[in-house]
Amino acid sequence: MATLNKIAVLRGDGIGPEVVAQSLKVIDAINQKYGHDITIEEGLIGAIAIDKTGNPLPQETIDICKQADAIILGAIGDPKYDNDPTATVRPEQGLLAIRKELGLWCNIRPIALHDQLVDLSPIKAEYLKGVDYIIYRELTGGIYFGKKEKRDDYSSDLCEYHAYEIERIAKLAFEAARKRRRKLTLIDKANVLESSRLWRKVVMEMGKSYPDVTLDYLFIDNATMQVILNPRQFDVVLCSNMFGDIISDESSVLAGSLGLLPSGSIGDTSKLYEPVHGSYPQAAGLDIANPIASILSTAMMYRDFNMDREADCIEQAVKTCIAKGAMTQDLNPDTECPCSHFGDIMQSIILDGADYVKPRAQNETYSNII
Ligand code: IPM
Ligand code: MG
């Protein structure tokens, strides 16, 4: 197991820089508390990289990432490209390219709910109690990366999978299921797609080596319904790239805010941690973004380096903030805790103890509390 000495930080676009700044405060506090000396090196990616270099993923950024033990990414995307179907260079190309360049074939997205926040979800609380699952999304294959054709009046995106691409992520998913509630659900469209039938064949065959894991299969259309109707049925969910993208945004609705969901992407040589949410350009610069997804992604990073004490400390501090009402406005409009203050509060909790945040009294502003 590698040690965590160097982190590459790619803040990206929109709210990316703001949420990553809070994660950096958390890393700084963890460094102080546990005596680590972790170096940070920054790189450009996304629209900001296009503006500065003409390339959404400059070679310099790839080099910085390859030299680092882990990568923290903010978000990518800028609306000026979304509404221009003729744009040939797009910020998202930077994200897809970094996944491919670094071979980050497995994207892990845990869906865990906080009891105090169940009322934020449009789904009734009775359906949400006990929901706890984890999505394993294939990240470097499928329709995202298949051959593309574009003519004036015709376009195509090919969905291709090799058995080895399915096997390596399925192995991780089976092993994760073994450490959890021993259930694996494969989401596909095997009633229509050849590539899905390959997923089913490979996973079914592998299932024989995991007799202790219950294997279930759902078609994507049914699965999107099941996420709403009976999300408690899921433990580990395994999907191709595109279906994982769909299921993870939908799953965020259960948690109450897309701003809560972290993710980790791993491959043979690199590890990258980023929130599930996008660049949320409408909120950029307003100091209202929820940094929890980025901060919990940072906790996932520590856990992957066997630094459970550090990961536990961060997750506990996030729970303390939520319990005491220190939340950004997407979670609690009454608290008005700005994004930047959330990182300060996290630092205080990590360094000064769990009871540092006191509940907000009437007429008290957030600056009086921290
Ligand atoms: C995600 C995002 C990306 C994806 C976009 C921004 C290219 O939606 O990470 O889920 O589709 O993978
Ligand atoms: Mg997505």
Short mmCIF file of C-alpha atoms in Angstrom, two decimals, residues 36-264:
data_model
loop_
_atom_site.label_atom_id
_atom_site.label_comp_id
_atom_site.label_asym_id
_atom_site.label_seq_id
_atom_site.Cartn_x
_atom_site.Cartn_y
_atom_site.Cartn_z
CA HIS A 36 1.64 14.58 8.43
CA ASP A 37 3.67 16.48 5.91
CA ILE A 38 1.67 16.18 2.69
CA THR A 39 2.62 18.37 -0.26
CA ILE A 40 0.08 19.85 -2.65
CA GLU A 41 0.64 20.65 -6.29
CA GLU A 42 -2.01 22.40 -8.38
CA GLY A 43 -2.93 21.85 -12.02
CA LEU A 44 -5.43 23.25 -14.53
CA ILE A 45 -8.38 21.33 -15.95
CA GLY A 46 -11.69 22.14 -17.65
CA ALA A 47 -12.91 25.51 -18.92
CA ILE A 48 -10.29 27.41 -16.94
CA ALA A 49 -7.61 25.31 -18.64
CA ILE A 50 -9.14 26.04 -22.07
CA ASP A 51 -9.14 29.76 -21.25
CA LYS A 52 -5.50 29.71 -20.16
CA THR A 53 -3.95 27.13 -22.50
CA GLY A 54 -6.52 26.21 -25.16
CA ASN A 55 -6.52 22.61 -23.85
CA PRO A 56 -9.01 21.21 -21.27
CA LEU A 57 -6.30 18.84 -19.98
CA PRO A 58 -2.81 20.26 -20.52
CA GLN A 59 0.11 17.81 -20.51
CA GLU A 60 1.52 19.59 -17.47
CA THR A 61 -1.60 18.63 -15.49
CA ILE A 62 -1.28 14.98 -16.54
CA ASP A 63 2.36 15.01 -15.40
CA ILE A 64 1.44 16.55 -12.04
CA CYS A 65 -1.26 13.92 -11.54
CA LYS A 66 1.02 11.03 -12.48
CA GLN A 67 3.61 12.19 -9.97
CA ALA A 68 1.06 12.49 -7.16
CA ASP A 69 -0.22 9.72 -4.88
CA ALA A 70 -3.78 11.03 -5.10
CA ILE A 71 -5.72 13.70 -6.96
CA ILE A 72 -8.42 15.98 -5.58
CA LEU A 73 -10.68 17.40 -8.27
CA GLY A 74 -13.30 20.13 -7.85
CA ALA A 75 -15.74 20.27 -10.77
CA ILE A 76 -15.73 20.80 -14.49
CA GLY A 77 -18.10 22.62 -16.83
CA ASP A 78 -19.07 26.04 -18.06
CA PRO A 79 -22.47 26.95 -19.56
CA LYS A 80 -20.87 28.90 -22.38
CA TYR A 81 -19.99 25.52 -23.93
CA ASP A 82 -23.27 23.72 -23.08
CA ASN A 83 -25.35 25.82 -25.38
CA ASP A 84 -22.99 25.60 -28.30
CA PRO A 85 -23.29 22.19 -29.99
CA THR A 86 -20.67 23.26 -32.53
CA ALA A 87 -17.92 23.82 -29.94
CA THR A 88 -15.11 21.36 -30.71
CA VAL A 89 -13.22 21.91 -27.47
CA ARG A 90 -15.25 21.33 -24.28
CA PRO A 91 -14.37 21.39 -20.58
CA GLU A 92 -15.83 17.88 -20.06
CA GLN A 93 -13.24 16.51 -22.48
CA GLY A 94 -10.71 17.30 -19.74
CA LEU A 95 -12.57 15.13 -17.23
CA LEU A 96 -13.01 12.22 -19.63
CA ALA A 97 -9.39 12.53 -20.74
CA ILE A 98 -8.01 12.46 -17.22
CA ARG A 99 -10.07 9.36 -16.40
CA LYS A 100 -8.73 7.66 -19.52
CA GLU A 101 -5.13 8.91 -19.25
CA LEU A 102 -4.82 7.76 -15.66
CA GLY A 103 -6.79 4.54 -16.27
CA LEU A 104 -9.35 5.31 -13.55
CA TRP A 105 -11.66 2.43 -14.44
CA CYS A 106 -13.63 2.13 -11.22
CA ASN A 107 -15.74 4.96 -9.83
CA ILE A 108 -17.14 4.39 -6.35
CA ARG A 109 -20.10 6.46 -5.17
CA PRO A 110 -21.48 5.72 -1.70
CA ILE A 111 -25.12 6.66 -1.06
CA ALA A 112 -25.50 7.17 2.67
CA LEU A 113 -28.21 9.25 4.29
CA HIS A 114 -28.05 11.47 7.34
CA ASP A 115 -31.00 10.99 9.68
CA GLN A 116 -31.38 14.74 10.28
CA LEU A 117 -31.64 15.43 6.56
CA VAL A 118 -34.29 12.94 5.44
CA ASP A 119 -36.90 15.68 5.22
CA LEU A 120 -34.90 17.41 2.51
CA SER A 121 -35.60 14.60 0.10
CA PRO A 122 -38.83 14.71 -1.91
CA ILE A 123 -39.12 10.98 -1.12
CA LYS A 124 -41.14 10.10 1.99
CA ALA A 125 -38.96 9.45 5.07
CA GLU A 126 -40.43 5.94 5.54
CA TYR A 127 -38.81 4.84 2.25
CA LEU A 128 -35.46 6.32 3.19
CA LYS A 129 -34.80 4.87 6.61
CA GLY A 130 -31.84 2.51 6.46
CA VAL A 131 -30.86 3.34 2.87
CA ASP A 132 -27.15 2.65 2.51
CA TYR A 133 -25.65 1.50 -0.76
CA ILE A 134 -22.61 1.99 -2.89
CA ILE A 135 -22.43 2.38 -6.65
CA TYR A 136 -19.55 0.84 -8.61
CA ARG A 137 -19.57 2.62 -11.95
CA GLU A 138 -17.27 1.56 -14.79
CA LEU A 139 -15.48 4.75 -15.83
CA THR A 140 -13.19 4.29 -18.83
CA GLY A 141 -15.28 2.30 -21.31
CA GLY A 142 -18.71 1.96 -22.85
CA ILE A 143 -20.57 4.55 -24.88
CA TYR A 144 -18.50 7.37 -23.38
CA PHE A 145 -15.32 6.17 -25.04
CA GLY A 146 -16.48 4.09 -28.04
CA LYS A 147 -15.85 5.16 -31.61
CA LYS A 148 -17.71 8.34 -32.52
CA GLU A 149 -18.89 9.42 -35.91
CA LYS A 150 -20.19 12.81 -36.84
CA ARG A 151 -21.51 13.92 -40.18
CA ASP A 152 -23.91 16.69 -41.06
CA ASP A 153 -27.05 14.59 -40.76
CA TYR A 154 -25.80 11.50 -38.93
CA SER A 155 -23.96 10.81 -35.68
CA SER A 156 -23.13 7.70 -33.69
CA ASP A 157 -21.56 6.69 -30.35
CA LEU A 158 -20.48 3.09 -30.08
CA CYS A 159 -20.95 1.18 -26.81
CA GLU A 160 -18.17 -1.38 -26.50
CA TYR A 161 -17.00 -3.54 -23.61
CA HIS A 162 -14.33 -6.20 -23.33
CA ALA A 163 -14.76 -8.95 -20.76
CA TYR A 164 -11.62 -7.86 -18.88
CA GLU A 165 -13.08 -4.38 -18.34
CA ILE A 166 -16.12 -5.94 -16.71
CA GLU A 167 -14.17 -8.51 -14.70
CA ARG A 168 -11.84 -6.06 -12.98
CA ILE A 169 -14.61 -3.79 -11.68
CA ALA A 170 -16.95 -6.70 -10.91
CA LYS A 171 -14.20 -8.22 -8.74
CA LEU A 172 -14.01 -5.03 -6.66
CA ALA A 173 -17.81 -4.89 -6.42
CA PHE A 174 -18.10 -8.52 -5.29
CA GLU A 175 -15.39 -7.96 -2.70
CA ALA A 176 -17.10 -4.81 -1.45
CA ALA A 177 -20.38 -6.75 -1.16
CA ARG A 178 -18.59 -9.37 0.94
CA LYS A 179 -17.61 -6.70 3.45
CA ARG A 180 -21.12 -5.26 3.50
CA ARG A 181 -24.55 -6.91 3.36
CA ARG A 182 -23.53 -9.45 0.69
CA LYS A 183 -25.79 -8.35 -2.11
CA LEU A 184 -24.72 -7.25 -5.58
CA THR A 185 -27.14 -5.76 -8.11
CA LEU A 186 -26.04 -5.51 -11.72
CA ILE A 187 -27.86 -2.79 -13.64
CA ASP A 188 -27.95 -3.22 -17.42
CA LYS A 189 -30.22 -3.39 -20.45
CA ALA A 190 -29.57 -7.04 -21.31
CA ASN A 191 -33.00 -7.41 -22.92
CA VAL A 192 -31.81 -5.12 -25.73
CA LEU A 193 -28.06 -4.49 -25.76
CA GLU A 194 -25.30 -6.97 -26.67
CA SER A 195 -22.83 -5.12 -24.46
CA SER A 196 -25.23 -5.58 -21.51
CA ARG A 197 -25.53 -9.29 -22.26
CA LEU A 198 -21.74 -9.53 -21.96
CA TRP A 199 -21.91 -7.79 -18.57
CA ARG A 200 -24.52 -10.31 -17.44
CA LYS A 201 -22.58 -13.32 -18.70
CA VAL A 202 -19.31 -12.23 -17.08
CA VAL A 203 -20.88 -11.23 -13.77
CA MET A 204 -23.03 -14.38 -13.59
CA GLU A 205 -19.95 -16.54 -14.16
CA MET A 206 -17.95 -14.66 -11.52
CA GLY A 207 -20.85 -15.02 -9.10
CA LYS A 208 -20.04 -18.74 -8.84
CA SER A 209 -16.84 -17.81 -7.01
CA TYR A 210 -18.84 -15.65 -4.58
CA PRO A 211 -21.59 -18.04 -3.42
CA ASP A 212 -22.00 -15.97 -0.24
CA VAL A 213 -23.04 -12.91 -2.29
CA THR A 214 -26.64 -12.72 -3.52
CA LEU A 215 -26.64 -11.61 -7.13
CA ASP A 216 -29.53 -9.62 -8.52
CA TYR A 217 -30.10 -8.11 -11.97
CA LEU A 218 -32.19 -5.10 -12.95
CA PHE A 219 -32.78 -3.43 -16.28
CA ILE A 220 -31.88 0.26 -16.16
CA ASP A 221 -35.44 1.44 -16.75
CA ASN A 222 -36.73 -0.66 -13.85
CA ALA A 223 -33.70 0.26 -11.73
CA THR A 224 -34.44 3.99 -11.98
CA MET A 225 -37.91 3.19 -10.65
CA GLN A 226 -36.58 0.94 -7.87
CA VAL A 227 -34.25 3.69 -6.63
CA ILE A 228 -37.38 5.68 -5.80
CA LEU A 229 -39.76 2.84 -4.83
CA ASN A 230 -37.48 0.66 -2.72
CA PRO A 231 -33.96 2.02 -2.33
CA ARG A 232 -33.35 -0.14 0.77
CA GLN A 233 -33.01 -3.21 -1.47
CA PHE A 234 -29.59 -2.06 -2.69
CA ASP A 235 -26.25 -2.88 -1.13
CA VAL A 236 -23.60 -2.82 -3.89
CA VAL A 237 -24.77 -1.64 -7.31
CA LEU A 238 -22.64 -2.41 -10.36
CA CYS A 239 -23.12 -0.58 -13.67
CA SER A 240 -21.53 0.36 -16.94
CA ASN A 241 -20.34 3.93 -17.41
CA MET A 242 -23.57 5.47 -18.74
CA PHE A 243 -25.99 3.63 -16.46
CA GLY A 244 -23.82 4.48 -13.45
CA ASP A 245 -23.94 8.14 -14.41
CA ILE A 246 -27.75 8.06 -14.50
CA ILE A 247 -28.23 6.06 -11.33
CA SER A 248 -25.85 8.19 -9.29
CA ASP A 249 -27.57 11.51 -10.00
CA GLU A 250 -30.91 9.90 -9.30
CA SER A 251 -29.61 8.43 -6.04
CA SER A 252 -28.52 11.85 -4.86
CA VAL A 253 -32.21 12.76 -4.58
CA LEU A 254 -32.48 10.26 -1.72
CA ALA A 255 -29.73 12.04 0.20
CA GLY A 256 -31.54 15.36 -0.17
CA SER A 257 -28.78 17.25 -1.95
CA LEU A 258 -26.30 16.50 -4.70
CA GLY A 259 -23.92 18.53 -2.55
CA LEU A 260 -23.53 15.61 -0.14
CA LEU A 261 -22.26 12.83 -2.37
CA PRO A 262 -18.55 12.00 -2.61
CA SER A 263 -16.79 9.74 -5.05
CA GLY A 264 -13.47 8.03 -5.54
#
